[in-house]
Structure formats: structure tokens, C-alpha cells
Amino acid sequence: MGTINILGKQLAVDADGNLVNLSDWNEEIARELAIQDGIPVLTPQHWAVVNFMRKVFEQDGDAPSIRRLTKESGVDTKTLYQLFPKGPAKRAAKIAGLPKPKACI
Amino acid sequence: MANSAAQPIEKVSIVISHGSLEGVYPGLIMANGARMEGIEASLFFTFFGLDAIIKKRMNNLKVATVGNPGMHMPTLLGALPGMSAFATSMMKKEIEKIDIPPVAEFLTMIHDSGCEIYACRATVDMFHLKPGDFCSEVDAVISVGQFYEKAAGGQIIFT
């Protein structure tokens, strides 16, 4: 457990570096989290994925699997890997201010 | 060696050699999981594992109810007609519940994630298979030698 400095605020993060408090998150924070994670600009497609993840997390208490992202977010697998190289689900979860998804798929 | 244990894995080559449902899924899950962690991955199908990439067979893989101690079922019971089909449909339901796709859909997803998919040359020759027998995700039919070349610098996982 540690903290990161975002836009002049100290925010609590877990061992994976993901935000601990959902209420700390807003779109400005998301843009900054993305920059810190190596994604300089969040396009509408990035936002579609991030918002879908937050919606599912609110419903189910866990971020969606890559399969569910592929089937329901409106962004296909190939594009997901282009938008969030080296791990779409975990990187999108980080930017969405959610814990790393627990599922294996 | 103590230091190398802490080195993150950067590349895996996963061999799938069994054609039963429970023989194929672990390798697919590991390949998909590798890509989700940003690990380079490739899949090499050999022997009966090839059934998972043969168009006519890939969605009809069965759970082995005979000779499978993990089923906790007496051999004679497992051999009853319909038992394998029953166990297969039960397992497919459970697999779907945890959001794991059917084999064909899973292979498309894995391939789209950047994982390369290969078929074993020796097996293809042995079973007299043709390129048209395979699903479109198969990148090439390669020899064991080529497999080792492609696996260079990574870990090999045999399933």
C-alpha cells in the first residue's frame, strides 16, 4: 500500500498501483493515470472501454474479463490490445480507478 | 538461480498435446493469460491436441470419463453410453459460467491478442491432414526444429 501524486493530490494505491478509493477517481485523474501508464491521450475508444469497466464493476464488484470486454464493450480484441498494449484488462482497470481484475480470462 | 527466479517471464511457448476438453483448455487459458499480462505467447498443437484447431472437431471436444482418475468415477461407469457427453455438457456449462469461451471463439480471441498458433508438422503428416482442415487462426505448420527456433529465449510449457 502506498500513495501516488496526481495533480497535486496524494492518492492511496494498492500493491498493483491501482487506486484504492473509487471516490478518488474522476476523468481528469483518469487522463493523468493514463499518462503515467504510458498512454498519452485517451481517445473515445479508450473511454468506451474505461466507462464500460466502471459500469460492470459497479454492477458486479469485479472488473470484466477480456472476453466480456470483447463481447460487450463495443471494442474488439485486436483493438483492445492496440489501445492498451501489454494487457488491456489490467491497464484499462488501472486507468478506470479500479482494482486489477481477478478473473483468469 | 536465486536472481533468475525474480526475473519476470517475458515469453512463453505452450505445447498442447491432448485432444480432450480438459487437455486443451489449460493451455488456452495459459496462453490468453500470458497475453493479458503482456507476455509474448505462442501455441503449438501436436498429436491429438490438433483436434482443437481442426474446424470439424474443435467445438466437439469431449471430457474423458474413462482412464481419467480426476473424474472420481469407476471405469465401468465412465464407459456407459452417453457418460462422456454428459460430463462434457456439464463442464461446458461451468466453463461458460466463468466467462471462458468455447474453443473456436477462444482461439480467435487468443489469436487476435497477438498469440501465434502453430500445428505440428509430424502430426499433420501422420494423420494426412490438409491446410483446409484447420481453422483460419493457424499461422503455419512447423517442424519441431522450427518450434524450438521460435521458442528461443522464452519458457516452454508442455501440456
Tab-separated table of C-alpha atoms in Angstrom:
chain	number	residue	atom	x	y	z
A	1	MET	CA	0.000	0.000	0.000
A	2	GLY	CA	1.369	3.402	-0.960
A	3	THR	CA	0.371	6.689	-2.444
A	4	ILE	CA	0.848	8.392	-5.787
A	5	ASN	CA	0.917	12.054	-6.540
A	6	ILE	CA	-1.697	13.051	-9.091
A	7	LEU	CA	-2.497	16.657	-9.946
A	8	GLY	CA	-1.092	17.773	-6.608
A	9	LYS	CA	-3.069	15.236	-4.568
A	10	GLN	CA	-1.698	12.218	-2.676
A	11	LEU	CA	-3.948	9.264	-3.520
A	12	ALA	CA	-3.813	5.817	-1.888
A	13	VAL	CA	-2.908	2.925	-4.219
A	14	ASP	CA	-2.761	-0.857	-3.733
A	15	ALA	CA	0.186	-3.195	-4.387
A	16	ASP	CA	-0.543	-3.131	-8.147
A	17	GLY	CA	-0.515	0.661	-8.155
A	18	ASN	CA	-4.287	0.901	-8.652
A	19	LEU	CA	-6.391	3.461	-6.796
A	20	VAL	CA	-7.825	2.198	-3.510
A	21	ASN	CA	-10.762	4.591	-3.208
A	22	LEU	CA	-13.227	4.614	-6.056
A	23	SER	CA	-14.310	8.081	-4.995
A	24	ASP	CA	-10.831	9.474	-5.711
A	25	TRP	CA	-11.418	8.916	-9.416
A	26	ASN	CA	-12.641	11.390	-11.983
A	27	GLU	CA	-11.977	11.907	-15.695
A	28	GLU	CA	-9.134	14.314	-15.094
A	29	ILE	CA	-7.465	11.784	-12.776
A	30	ALA	CA	-8.021	9.091	-15.441
A	31	ARG	CA	-6.204	11.159	-18.066
A	32	GLU	CA	-3.306	11.624	-15.664
A	33	LEU	CA	-3.246	7.907	-14.701
A	34	ALA	CA	-3.112	7.076	-18.417
A	35	ILE	CA	-0.176	9.428	-18.997
A	36	GLN	CA	1.687	7.919	-16.038
A	37	ASP	CA	0.982	4.441	-17.507
A	38	GLY	CA	2.367	5.399	-20.922
A	39	ILE	CA	-0.856	6.226	-22.765
A	40	PRO	CA	-0.526	9.918	-23.626
A	41	VAL	CA	-4.019	10.531	-24.992
A	42	LEU	CA	-7.303	8.809	-24.157
A	43	THR	CA	-9.342	8.526	-27.368
A	44	PRO	CA	-13.136	7.985	-27.436
A	45	GLN	CA	-12.428	4.252	-27.824
A	46	HIS	CA	-10.265	4.260	-24.689
A	47	TRP	CA	-13.109	5.989	-22.872
A	48	ALA	CA	-15.640	3.461	-24.132
A	49	VAL	CA	-13.568	0.696	-22.520
A	50	VAL	CA	-12.858	2.608	-19.311
A	51	ASN	CA	-16.506	3.571	-18.823
A	52	PHE	CA	-17.670	0.036	-19.587
A	53	MET	CA	-15.274	-1.298	-16.959
A	54	ARG	CA	-16.580	1.104	-14.344
A	55	LYS	CA	-20.167	0.207	-15.188
A	56	VAL	CA	-19.502	-3.537	-14.822
A	57	PHE	CA	-17.556	-3.006	-11.607
A	58	GLU	CA	-20.451	-1.081	-10.092
A	59	GLN	CA	-22.823	-3.916	-11.009
A	60	ASP	CA	-20.683	-6.947	-10.196
A	61	GLY	CA	-17.928	-5.818	-7.854
A	62	ASP	CA	-15.218	-7.006	-10.238
A	63	ALA	CA	-13.830	-5.598	-13.458
A	64	PRO	CA	-14.895	-7.511	-16.601
A	65	SER	CA	-12.861	-10.266	-18.246
A	66	ILE	CA	-11.225	-9.760	-21.639
A	67	ARG	CA	-13.969	-11.909	-23.108
A	68	ARG	CA	-16.691	-9.711	-21.738
A	69	LEU	CA	-14.802	-6.632	-22.910
A	70	THR	CA	-14.610	-8.152	-26.394
A	71	LYS	CA	-18.282	-9.090	-26.477
A	72	GLU	CA	-19.907	-6.154	-24.744
A	73	SER	CA	-17.732	-3.034	-24.707
A	74	GLY	CA	-18.059	-2.460	-28.461
A	75	VAL	CA	-14.281	-2.723	-28.924
A	76	ASP	CA	-12.859	-5.977	-30.370
A	77	THR	CA	-9.879	-7.946	-29.033
A	78	LYS	CA	-7.349	-6.667	-31.582
A	79	THR	CA	-8.285	-3.071	-30.935
A	80	LEU	CA	-8.220	-3.613	-27.168
A	81	TYR	CA	-4.597	-4.738	-27.425
A	82	GLN	CA	-3.783	-1.738	-29.640
A	83	LEU	CA	-5.413	0.713	-27.236
A	84	PHE	CA	-3.887	-0.822	-24.119
A	85	PRO	CA	-0.762	-2.713	-25.245
A	86	LYS	CA	0.582	-5.440	-22.969
A	87	GLY	CA	-2.585	-6.184	-21.061
A	88	PRO	CA	-5.854	-4.410	-21.919
A	89	ALA	CA	-7.901	-5.543	-18.914
A	90	LYS	CA	-5.374	-4.677	-16.246
A	91	ARG	CA	-4.291	-1.393	-17.830
A	92	ALA	CA	-7.841	-0.234	-18.505
A	93	ALA	CA	-8.750	-1.145	-14.908
A	94	LYS	CA	-5.892	0.983	-13.599
A	95	ILE	CA	-6.993	3.980	-15.667
A	96	ALA	CA	-10.598	3.381	-14.605
A	97	GLY	CA	-9.510	3.634	-10.977
A	98	LEU	CA	-10.459	0.004	-10.270
A	99	PRO	CA	-8.525	-2.916	-8.767
A	100	LYS	CA	-6.855	-5.338	-11.192
A	101	PRO	CA	-9.475	-7.834	-12.493
A	102	LYS	CA	-9.497	-11.087	-10.501
A	103	ALA	CA	-10.677	-13.441	-13.259
A	104	CYS	CA	-8.215	-15.599	-15.254
A	105	ILE	CA	-9.747	-14.863	-18.631
B	1	MET	CA	19.452	-19.043	-9.907
B	2	ALA	CA	18.096	-17.124	-6.943
B	3	ASN	CA	18.136	-13.954	-9.014
B	4	SER	CA	16.563	-15.507	-12.081
B	5	ALA	CA	13.510	-16.555	-10.051
B	6	ALA	CA	12.637	-12.896	-9.635
B	7	GLN	CA	13.004	-12.135	-13.343
B	8	PRO	CA	9.591	-11.537	-14.888
B	9	ILE	CA	8.624	-14.031	-17.616
B	10	GLU	CA	8.672	-12.302	-20.997
B	11	LYS	CA	7.865	-15.087	-23.419
B	12	VAL	CA	6.131	-18.497	-23.311
B	13	SER	CA	5.647	-21.223	-25.892
B	14	ILE	CA	2.825	-23.536	-24.898
B	15	VAL	CA	2.507	-27.047	-26.313
B	16	ILE	CA	-0.958	-28.669	-26.322
B	17	SER	CA	-0.664	-32.425	-26.898
B	18	HIS	CA	-4.033	-33.771	-25.715
B	19	GLY	CA	-7.341	-33.556	-27.530
B	20	SER	CA	-9.794	-33.891	-24.663
B	21	LEU	CA	-11.644	-30.824	-23.395
B	22	GLU	CA	-9.677	-30.897	-20.137
B	23	GLY	CA	-6.481	-31.454	-22.130
B	24	VAL	CA	-6.955	-28.380	-24.326
B	25	TYR	CA	-8.373	-25.664	-22.060
B	26	PRO	CA	-5.461	-25.304	-19.609
B	27	GLY	CA	-3.069	-24.429	-22.440
B	28	LEU	CA	-5.550	-21.968	-23.965
B	29	ILE	CA	-6.134	-20.292	-20.608
B	30	MET	CA	-2.398	-20.017	-20.004
B	31	ALA	CA	-1.793	-18.517	-23.457
B	32	ASN	CA	-4.594	-15.988	-23.058
B	33	GLY	CA	-3.441	-15.193	-19.516
B	34	ALA	CA	0.094	-14.620	-20.746
B	35	ARG	CA	-1.076	-12.088	-23.342
B	36	MET	CA	-3.198	-10.326	-20.722
B	37	GLU	CA	-0.060	-9.875	-18.634
B	38	GLY	CA	1.859	-8.506	-21.602
B	39	ILE	CA	3.845	-11.725	-22.037
B	40	GLU	CA	4.668	-12.806	-25.591
B	41	ALA	CA	2.969	-16.165	-26.267
B	42	SER	CA	2.667	-18.829	-28.931
B	43	LEU	CA	0.710	-22.090	-29.084
B	44	PHE	CA	1.964	-25.318	-30.672
B	45	PHE	CA	-0.596	-28.086	-31.219
B	46	THR	CA	0.683	-31.638	-31.541
B	47	PHE	CA	-0.728	-35.178	-31.659
B	48	PHE	CA	-4.365	-35.266	-30.550
B	49	GLY	CA	-4.048	-31.648	-29.466
B	50	LEU	CA	-4.543	-30.866	-33.157
B	51	ASP	CA	-8.245	-31.629	-32.746
B	52	ALA	CA	-8.536	-28.203	-31.101
B	53	ILE	CA	-7.601	-26.449	-34.351
B	54	ILE	CA	-9.375	-28.762	-36.802
B	55	LYS	CA	-12.519	-26.957	-37.939
B	56	LYS	CA	-14.771	-30.015	-37.852
B	57	ARG	CA	-13.622	-31.124	-34.415
B	58	MET	CA	-12.744	-28.050	-32.372
B	59	ASN	CA	-16.225	-27.497	-30.986
B	60	ASN	CA	-16.852	-31.180	-30.310
B	61	LEU	CA	-14.041	-31.942	-27.859
B	62	LYS	CA	-15.084	-34.282	-25.046
B	63	VAL	CA	-14.199	-34.839	-21.431
B	64	ALA	CA	-12.526	-38.244	-20.932
B	65	THR	CA	-14.619	-40.276	-18.480
B	66	VAL	CA	-12.537	-43.428	-18.867
B	67	GLY	CA	-8.923	-43.583	-17.743
B	68	ASN	CA	-9.295	-40.232	-16.019
B	69	PRO	CA	-8.848	-40.630	-12.238
B	70	GLY	CA	-9.730	-36.949	-11.804
B	71	MET	CA	-13.333	-37.761	-12.664
B	72	HIS	CA	-13.646	-39.868	-9.481
B	73	MET	CA	-15.838	-42.276	-11.393
B	74	PRO	CA	-15.470	-46.065	-11.665
B	75	THR	CA	-14.077	-47.023	-15.084
B	76	LEU	CA	-17.099	-49.169	-15.986
B	77	LEU	CA	-19.496	-46.359	-15.122
B	78	GLY	CA	-17.470	-43.907	-17.203
B	79	ALA	CA	-17.704	-46.304	-20.131
B	80	LEU	CA	-21.535	-46.256	-20.190
B	81	PRO	CA	-23.011	-44.772	-23.373
B	82	GLY	CA	-23.620	-41.046	-23.040
B	83	MET	CA	-21.419	-40.623	-19.963
B	84	SER	CA	-18.706	-38.653	-21.748
B	85	ALA	CA	-21.314	-36.486	-23.474
B	86	PHE	CA	-22.985	-35.819	-20.118
B	87	ALA	CA	-19.737	-34.920	-18.362
B	88	THR	CA	-18.797	-32.726	-21.333
B	89	SER	CA	-22.034	-30.781	-21.287
B	90	MET	CA	-21.726	-30.263	-17.512
B	91	MET	CA	-18.190	-28.985	-17.851
B	92	LYS	CA	-19.061	-26.721	-20.791
B	93	LYS	CA	-21.793	-25.114	-18.700
B	94	GLU	CA	-19.399	-24.452	-15.833
B	95	ILE	CA	-16.784	-23.105	-18.234
B	96	GLU	CA	-19.310	-20.702	-19.753
B	97	LYS	CA	-20.355	-19.539	-16.271
B	98	ILE	CA	-16.859	-18.282	-15.522
B	99	ASP	CA	-16.771	-16.491	-18.877
B	100	ILE	CA	-14.409	-18.875	-20.674
B	101	PRO	CA	-15.473	-19.057	-24.334
B	102	PRO	CA	-15.984	-22.212	-26.432
B	103	VAL	CA	-12.771	-23.453	-28.095
B	104	ALA	CA	-13.288	-21.791	-31.517
B	105	GLU	CA	-14.183	-18.409	-30.028
B	106	PHE	CA	-11.326	-18.692	-27.524
B	107	LEU	CA	-8.802	-19.398	-30.305
B	108	THR	CA	-9.986	-16.336	-32.235
B	109	MET	CA	-9.635	-14.199	-29.113
B	110	ILE	CA	-6.181	-15.581	-28.346
B	111	HIS	CA	-5.020	-15.098	-31.927
B	112	ASP	CA	-6.402	-11.557	-32.001
B	113	SER	CA	-4.437	-10.834	-28.831
B	114	GLY	CA	-1.230	-11.437	-30.789
B	115	CYS	CA	-0.522	-15.070	-29.894
B	116	GLU	CA	0.834	-17.116	-32.810
B	117	ILE	CA	-0.736	-20.520	-33.451
B	118	TYR	CA	1.156	-23.447	-34.981
B	119	ALA	CA	0.401	-27.039	-35.935
B	120	CYS	CA	2.987	-29.830	-35.625
B	121	ARG	CA	4.377	-30.982	-38.999
B	122	ALA	CA	4.913	-34.605	-37.906
B	123	THR	CA	1.332	-34.987	-36.707
B	124	VAL	CA	-0.125	-33.305	-39.784
B	125	ASP	CA	1.787	-35.801	-41.967
B	126	MET	CA	0.887	-38.750	-39.743
B	127	PHE	CA	-2.849	-38.002	-39.826
B	128	HIS	CA	-2.760	-36.902	-43.508
B	129	LEU	CA	-4.243	-33.509	-42.694
B	130	LYS	CA	-4.566	-30.677	-45.243
B	131	PRO	CA	-4.289	-26.913	-44.754
B	132	GLY	CA	-8.048	-26.617	-45.355
B	133	ASP	CA	-8.756	-28.824	-42.327
B	134	PHE	CA	-7.535	-26.137	-39.934
B	135	CYS	CA	-9.259	-23.064	-38.555
B	136	SER	CA	-8.100	-19.749	-40.036
B	137	GLU	CA	-6.204	-18.792	-36.856
B	138	VAL	CA	-3.445	-21.325	-37.591
B	139	ASP	CA	-0.421	-19.319	-38.744
B	140	ALA	CA	1.676	-22.225	-40.063
B	141	VAL	CA	2.503	-25.902	-39.901
B	142	ILE	CA	6.017	-26.117	-38.483
B	143	SER	CA	8.572	-28.779	-37.553
B	144	VAL	CA	9.877	-29.372	-34.046
B	145	GLY	CA	13.096	-27.650	-35.074
B	146	GLN	CA	11.201	-24.532	-36.147
B	147	PHE	CA	9.235	-24.666	-32.915
B	148	TYR	CA	12.455	-24.530	-30.884
B	149	GLU	CA	13.729	-21.648	-33.038
B	150	LYS	CA	10.542	-19.703	-32.376
B	151	ALA	CA	10.632	-20.576	-28.668
B	152	ALA	CA	14.187	-19.274	-28.284
B	153	GLY	CA	14.696	-17.020	-25.302
B	154	GLY	CA	11.409	-17.981	-23.626
B	155	GLN	CA	9.869	-20.675	-21.476
B	156	ILE	CA	8.338	-23.830	-22.934
B	157	ILE	CA	5.229	-25.189	-21.232
B	158	PHE	CA	4.144	-28.709	-22.203
B	159	THR	CA	0.533	-29.678	-21.545
